[in-house]
Amino acid sequence: MTIEIRKAHLEDALGVQKIATLSWHDTYKEIIPADVQEYFLNKFYNIETLENRISATPFAVAEQDGELIGFANFVELAKGKSELAAFYLDPALKYKGYGTQLLAEGIKLFNIPLPMFVNVEKGNEQAIRFYEARGFHKLEEFTEDFYGYDLETIRYHLTQHLEEEE
């Protein structure tokens, strides 16, 4: 099955919210306590906040047969530097190449500058393997206060486009 990668529209907010919730509960169940997850999701993935993010930042969605299956939200940190602020895929559709396609096409769609940074929670082995396999390199490890919970985080960066590595 093929997917379409496109710029997000305001009406995608509900689908983004659904993917974020599914992904967070699947990915972080052993890493971040449920109450902290819910607080974060309610704060950053409510419809109003999502519509603001979709309007204000480079926000790509992956769609399959008219249904949203993933999204990538980029932000510009400074001139010539960017961050992958959010990147989630329907957990039932992992390991099919959709994440790689979403990341590569999202970067192209918005002409995202490199280097690009991404933070990954220690213990999220699937994400660590995903990013490292696509050319991201570990920059640093740190502990952050994530709404009252100490979260071990790894910061990665990408310095060349994905298609150049193949």
PDB file of C-alpha atoms in Angstrom:
ATOM      1  CA  MET A   1       0.000   0.000   0.000  1.00  0.00           C
ATOM      2  CA  THR A   2       1.195   3.476  -0.769  1.00  0.00           C
ATOM      3  CA  ILE A   3       1.007   6.500   1.436  1.00  0.00           C
ATOM      4  CA  GLU A   4       0.785  10.172   0.639  1.00  0.00           C
ATOM      5  CA  ILE A   5       2.987  12.645   2.508  1.00  0.00           C
ATOM      6  CA  ARG A   6       1.595  16.178   2.499  1.00  0.00           C
ATOM      7  CA  LYS A   7       1.477  19.396   4.464  1.00  0.00           C
ATOM      8  CA  ALA A   8      -0.965  19.167   7.349  1.00  0.00           C
ATOM      9  CA  HIS A   9      -4.261  21.074   7.281  1.00  0.00           C
ATOM     10  CA  LEU A  10      -6.192  22.346  10.296  1.00  0.00           C
ATOM     11  CA  GLU A  11      -8.774  19.590   9.800  1.00  0.00           C
ATOM     12  CA  ASP A  12      -5.990  17.012  10.410  1.00  0.00           C
ATOM     13  CA  ALA A  13      -5.777  17.976  14.100  1.00  0.00           C
ATOM     14  CA  LEU A  14      -8.141  15.232  15.291  1.00  0.00           C
ATOM     15  CA  GLY A  15      -6.227  12.554  13.356  1.00  0.00           C
ATOM     16  CA  VAL A  16      -2.908  13.862  14.699  1.00  0.00           C
ATOM     17  CA  GLN A  17      -4.316  13.754  18.221  1.00  0.00           C
ATOM     18  CA  LYS A  18      -5.381  10.118  17.712  1.00  0.00           C
ATOM     19  CA  ILE A  19      -1.945   9.056  16.377  1.00  0.00           C
ATOM     20  CA  ALA A  20      -0.141  10.903  19.183  1.00  0.00           C
ATOM     21  CA  THR A  21      -2.274   9.224  21.844  1.00  0.00           C
ATOM     22  CA  LEU A  22      -1.877   5.735  20.338  1.00  0.00           C
ATOM     23  CA  SER A  23       1.868   6.203  19.927  1.00  0.00           C
ATOM     24  CA  TRP A  24       2.489   7.659  23.352  1.00  0.00           C
ATOM     25  CA  HIS A  25       0.634   4.877  25.132  1.00  0.00           C
ATOM     26  CA  ASP A  26       2.403   2.231  23.045  1.00  0.00           C
ATOM     27  CA  THR A  27       5.910   3.722  23.099  1.00  0.00           C
ATOM     28  CA  TYR A  28       6.176   5.126  26.601  1.00  0.00           C
ATOM     29  CA  LYS A  29       4.202   2.618  28.691  1.00  0.00           C
ATOM     30  CA  GLU A  30       7.433   1.353  30.309  1.00  0.00           C
ATOM     31  CA  ILE A  31       9.306   4.665  30.180  1.00  0.00           C
ATOM     32  CA  ILE A  32       6.979   7.470  31.346  1.00  0.00           C
ATOM     33  CA  PRO A  33       4.264   7.058  34.018  1.00  0.00           C
ATOM     34  CA  ALA A  34       0.693   7.091  32.663  1.00  0.00           C
ATOM     35  CA  ASP A  35      -0.314  10.229  34.588  1.00  0.00           C
ATOM     36  CA  VAL A  36       2.655  12.173  33.169  1.00  0.00           C
ATOM     37  CA  GLN A  37       1.788  10.954  29.658  1.00  0.00           C
ATOM     38  CA  GLU A  38      -1.822  12.103  30.053  1.00  0.00           C
ATOM     39  CA  TYR A  39      -0.767  15.507  31.339  1.00  0.00           C
ATOM     40  CA  PHE A  40       1.591  15.976  28.369  1.00  0.00           C
ATOM     41  CA  LEU A  41      -0.965  14.762  25.807  1.00  0.00           C
ATOM     42  CA  ASN A  42      -3.689  17.009  27.216  1.00  0.00           C
ATOM     43  CA  LYS A  43      -1.360  20.003  27.192  1.00  0.00           C
ATOM     44  CA  PHE A  44       0.303  19.631  23.767  1.00  0.00           C
ATOM     45  CA  TYR A  45      -2.115  17.496  21.772  1.00  0.00           C
ATOM     46  CA  ASN A  46      -5.429  19.203  22.446  1.00  0.00           C
ATOM     47  CA  ILE A  47      -7.141  20.406  19.276  1.00  0.00           C
ATOM     48  CA  GLU A  48      -6.504  24.125  19.811  1.00  0.00           C
ATOM     49  CA  THR A  49      -2.776  23.623  20.425  1.00  0.00           C
ATOM     50  CA  LEU A  50      -2.501  21.277  17.445  1.00  0.00           C
ATOM     51  CA  GLU A  51      -4.211  23.753  15.143  1.00  0.00           C
ATOM     52  CA  ASN A  52      -1.765  26.439  16.296  1.00  0.00           C
ATOM     53  CA  ARG A  53       1.222  24.128  15.661  1.00  0.00           C
ATOM     54  CA  ILE A  54      -0.108  23.103  12.245  1.00  0.00           C
ATOM     55  CA  SER A  55      -0.532  26.782  11.316  1.00  0.00           C
ATOM     56  CA  ALA A  56       2.786  28.003  12.686  1.00  0.00           C
ATOM     57  CA  THR A  57       5.343  25.245  12.039  1.00  0.00           C
ATOM     58  CA  PRO A  58       6.318  22.810   9.285  1.00  0.00           C
ATOM     59  CA  PHE A  59       3.936  19.930   9.921  1.00  0.00           C
ATOM     60  CA  ALA A  60       3.740  16.917   7.590  1.00  0.00           C
ATOM     61  CA  VAL A  61       1.219  14.087   7.717  1.00  0.00           C
ATOM     62  CA  ALA A  62       1.217  10.622   6.227  1.00  0.00           C
ATOM     63  CA  GLU A  63      -2.101   9.425   4.894  1.00  0.00           C
ATOM     64  CA  GLN A  64      -3.131   5.987   3.669  1.00  0.00           C
ATOM     65  CA  ASP A  65      -6.506   5.412   2.012  1.00  0.00           C
ATOM     66  CA  GLY A  66      -7.761   8.751   3.365  1.00  0.00           C
ATOM     67  CA  GLU A  67      -6.764   7.973   6.965  1.00  0.00           C
ATOM     68  CA  LEU A  68      -3.961   9.685   8.860  1.00  0.00           C
ATOM     69  CA  ILE A  69      -1.271   7.181   9.881  1.00  0.00           C
ATOM     70  CA  GLY A  70       1.568   9.431  11.066  1.00  0.00           C
ATOM     71  CA  PHE A  71       2.974  12.920  11.362  1.00  0.00           C
ATOM     72  CA  ALA A  72       6.219  14.854  11.627  1.00  0.00           C
ATOM     73  CA  ASN A  73       6.448  18.303  13.192  1.00  0.00           C
ATOM     74  CA  PHE A  74       9.610  20.310  12.543  1.00  0.00           C
ATOM     75  CA  VAL A  75      10.758  23.592  14.070  1.00  0.00           C
ATOM     76  CA  GLU A  76      13.532  25.961  13.081  1.00  0.00           C
ATOM     77  CA  LEU A  77      15.893  26.464  16.020  1.00  0.00           C
ATOM     78  CA  ALA A  78      18.060  29.128  14.416  1.00  0.00           C
ATOM     79  CA  LYS A  79      19.123  30.070  10.929  1.00  0.00           C
ATOM     80  CA  GLY A  80      20.244  26.835   9.301  1.00  0.00           C
ATOM     81  CA  LYS A  81      19.319  24.509  12.196  1.00  0.00           C
ATOM     82  CA  SER A  82      16.132  22.580  12.840  1.00  0.00           C
ATOM     83  CA  GLU A  83      14.562  20.104  15.225  1.00  0.00           C
ATOM     84  CA  LEU A  84      12.228  17.198  14.726  1.00  0.00           C
ATOM     85  CA  ALA A  85       9.888  18.181  17.553  1.00  0.00           C
ATOM     86  CA  ALA A  86       7.369  15.346  17.102  1.00  0.00           C
ATOM     87  CA  PHE A  87       7.422  12.242  14.940  1.00  0.00           C
ATOM     88  CA  TYR A  88       4.840   9.513  15.402  1.00  0.00           C
ATOM     89  CA  LEU A  89       3.367   6.676  13.394  1.00  0.00           C
ATOM     90  CA  ASP A  90       0.390   4.424  14.086  1.00  0.00           C
ATOM     91  CA  PRO A  91       2.004   1.625  16.159  1.00  0.00           C
ATOM     92  CA  ALA A  92       0.204  -1.018  14.067  1.00  0.00           C
ATOM     93  CA  LEU A  93       2.066   0.199  10.972  1.00  0.00           C
ATOM     94  CA  LYS A  94       5.661   0.164  12.204  1.00  0.00           C
ATOM     95  CA  TYR A  95       8.390  -1.639  10.254  1.00  0.00           C
ATOM     96  CA  LYS A  96       6.792  -1.091   6.846  1.00  0.00           C
ATOM     97  CA  GLY A  97       9.039   1.775   5.722  1.00  0.00           C
ATOM     98  CA  TYR A  98       6.384   4.441   6.310  1.00  0.00           C
ATOM     99  CA  GLY A  99       8.402   6.216   9.002  1.00  0.00           C
ATOM    100  CA  THR A 100      11.439   6.491   6.757  1.00  0.00           C
ATOM    101  CA  GLN A 101       9.273   7.801   3.926  1.00  0.00           C
ATOM    102  CA  LEU A 102       7.541  10.326   6.211  1.00  0.00           C
ATOM    103  CA  LEU A 103      10.832  11.640   7.566  1.00  0.00           C
ATOM    104  CA  ALA A 104      12.571  11.915   4.173  1.00  0.00           C
ATOM    105  CA  GLU A 105       9.601  13.443   2.363  1.00  0.00           C
ATOM    106  CA  GLY A 106       8.813  15.771   5.273  1.00  0.00           C
ATOM    107  CA  ILE A 107      12.369  17.130   5.152  1.00  0.00           C
ATOM    108  CA  LYS A 108      12.054  17.684   1.386  1.00  0.00           C
ATOM    109  CA  LEU A 109       8.518  19.067   1.532  1.00  0.00           C
ATOM    110  CA  PHE A 110       9.525  21.924   3.832  1.00  0.00           C
ATOM    111  CA  ASN A 111      13.182  22.192   2.787  1.00  0.00           C
ATOM    112  CA  ILE A 112      14.193  21.570   6.400  1.00  0.00           C
ATOM    113  CA  PRO A 113      17.719  22.839   7.113  1.00  0.00           C
ATOM    114  CA  LEU A 114      20.402  20.595   8.523  1.00  0.00           C
ATOM    115  CA  PRO A 115      21.731  19.919  11.010  1.00  0.00           C
ATOM    116  CA  MET A 116      18.469  18.615  12.411  1.00  0.00           C
ATOM    117  CA  PHE A 117      18.221  17.574  16.043  1.00  0.00           C
ATOM    118  CA  VAL A 118      15.880  15.142  17.784  1.00  0.00           C
ATOM    119  CA  ASN A 119      15.535  14.088  21.423  1.00  0.00           C
ATOM    120  CA  VAL A 120      14.872  10.423  22.174  1.00  0.00           C
ATOM    121  CA  GLU A 121      14.023   9.008  25.568  1.00  0.00           C
ATOM    122  CA  LYS A 122      16.531   6.495  26.868  1.00  0.00           C
ATOM    123  CA  GLY A 123      14.792   3.135  26.815  1.00  0.00           C
ATOM    124  CA  ASN A 124      12.955   3.886  23.563  1.00  0.00           C
ATOM    125  CA  GLU A 125      15.049   1.314  21.719  1.00  0.00           C
ATOM    126  CA  GLN A 126      12.868   1.274  18.595  1.00  0.00           C
ATOM    127  CA  ALA A 127      13.370   5.011  18.075  1.00  0.00           C
ATOM    128  CA  ILE A 128      17.083   4.810  18.847  1.00  0.00           C
ATOM    129  CA  ARG A 129      17.552   2.076  16.228  1.00  0.00           C
ATOM    130  CA  PHE A 130      15.378   4.000  13.738  1.00  0.00           C
ATOM    131  CA  TYR A 131      17.316   7.249  14.004  1.00  0.00           C
ATOM    132  CA  GLU A 132      20.763   5.651  14.096  1.00  0.00           C
ATOM    133  CA  ALA A 133      19.938   3.552  11.011  1.00  0.00           C
ATOM    134  CA  ARG A 134      19.048   6.771   9.173  1.00  0.00           C
ATOM    135  CA  GLY A 135      22.293   8.545   9.910  1.00  0.00           C
ATOM    136  CA  PHE A 136      21.538  10.386  13.144  1.00  0.00           C
ATOM    137  CA  HIS A 137      24.494  10.572  15.530  1.00  0.00           C
ATOM    138  CA  LYS A 138      24.404  10.795  19.314  1.00  0.00           C
ATOM    139  CA  LEU A 139      25.326  14.262  20.482  1.00  0.00           C
ATOM    140  CA  GLU A 140      24.714  14.117  24.238  1.00  0.00           C
ATOM    141  CA  GLU A 141      22.772  12.487  27.060  1.00  0.00           C
ATOM    142  CA  PHE A 142      21.047  14.395  29.819  1.00  0.00           C
ATOM    143  CA  THR A 143      18.326  14.185  32.441  1.00  0.00           C
ATOM    144  CA  GLU A 144      15.392  16.524  32.036  1.00  0.00           C
ATOM    145  CA  ASP A 145      12.554  17.390  34.362  1.00  0.00           C
ATOM    146  CA  PHE A 146       9.562  16.220  32.358  1.00  0.00           C
ATOM    147  CA  TYR A 147       6.621  17.607  34.333  1.00  0.00           C
ATOM    148  CA  GLY A 148       7.977  16.394  37.652  1.00  0.00           C
ATOM    149  CA  TYR A 149       9.428  13.143  36.300  1.00  0.00           C
ATOM    150  CA  ASP A 150      13.178  12.702  35.682  1.00  0.00           C
ATOM    151  CA  LEU A 151      13.520  11.596  32.082  1.00  0.00           C
ATOM    152  CA  GLU A 152      16.797  10.292  30.667  1.00  0.00           C
ATOM    153  CA  THR A 153      17.144  11.749  27.178  1.00  0.00           C
ATOM    154  CA  ILE A 154      19.544  11.326  24.269  1.00  0.00           C
ATOM    155  CA  ARG A 155      19.980  14.162  21.776  1.00  0.00           C
ATOM    156  CA  TYR A 156      20.795  13.138  18.211  1.00  0.00           C
ATOM    157  CA  HIS A 157      21.635  15.164  15.122  1.00  0.00           C
ATOM    158  CA  LEU A 158      21.491  14.562  11.388  1.00  0.00           C
ATOM    159  CA  THR A 159      23.999  16.363   9.187  1.00  0.00           C
ATOM    160  CA  GLN A 160      23.219  15.001   5.715  1.00  0.00           C
ATOM    161  CA  HIS A 161      19.991  14.211   3.935  1.00  0.00           C
ATOM    162  CA  LEU A 162      18.680  10.668   4.069  1.00  0.00           C
ATOM    163  CA  GLU A 163      18.798  10.041   0.320  1.00  0.00           C
ATOM    164  CA  GLU A 164      22.501  10.939   0.262  1.00  0.00           C
ATOM    165  CA  GLU A 165      23.321   8.076   2.619  1.00  0.00           C
ATOM    166  CA  GLU A 166      21.898   5.268   0.512  1.00  0.00           C
TER     167      GLU A 166
END
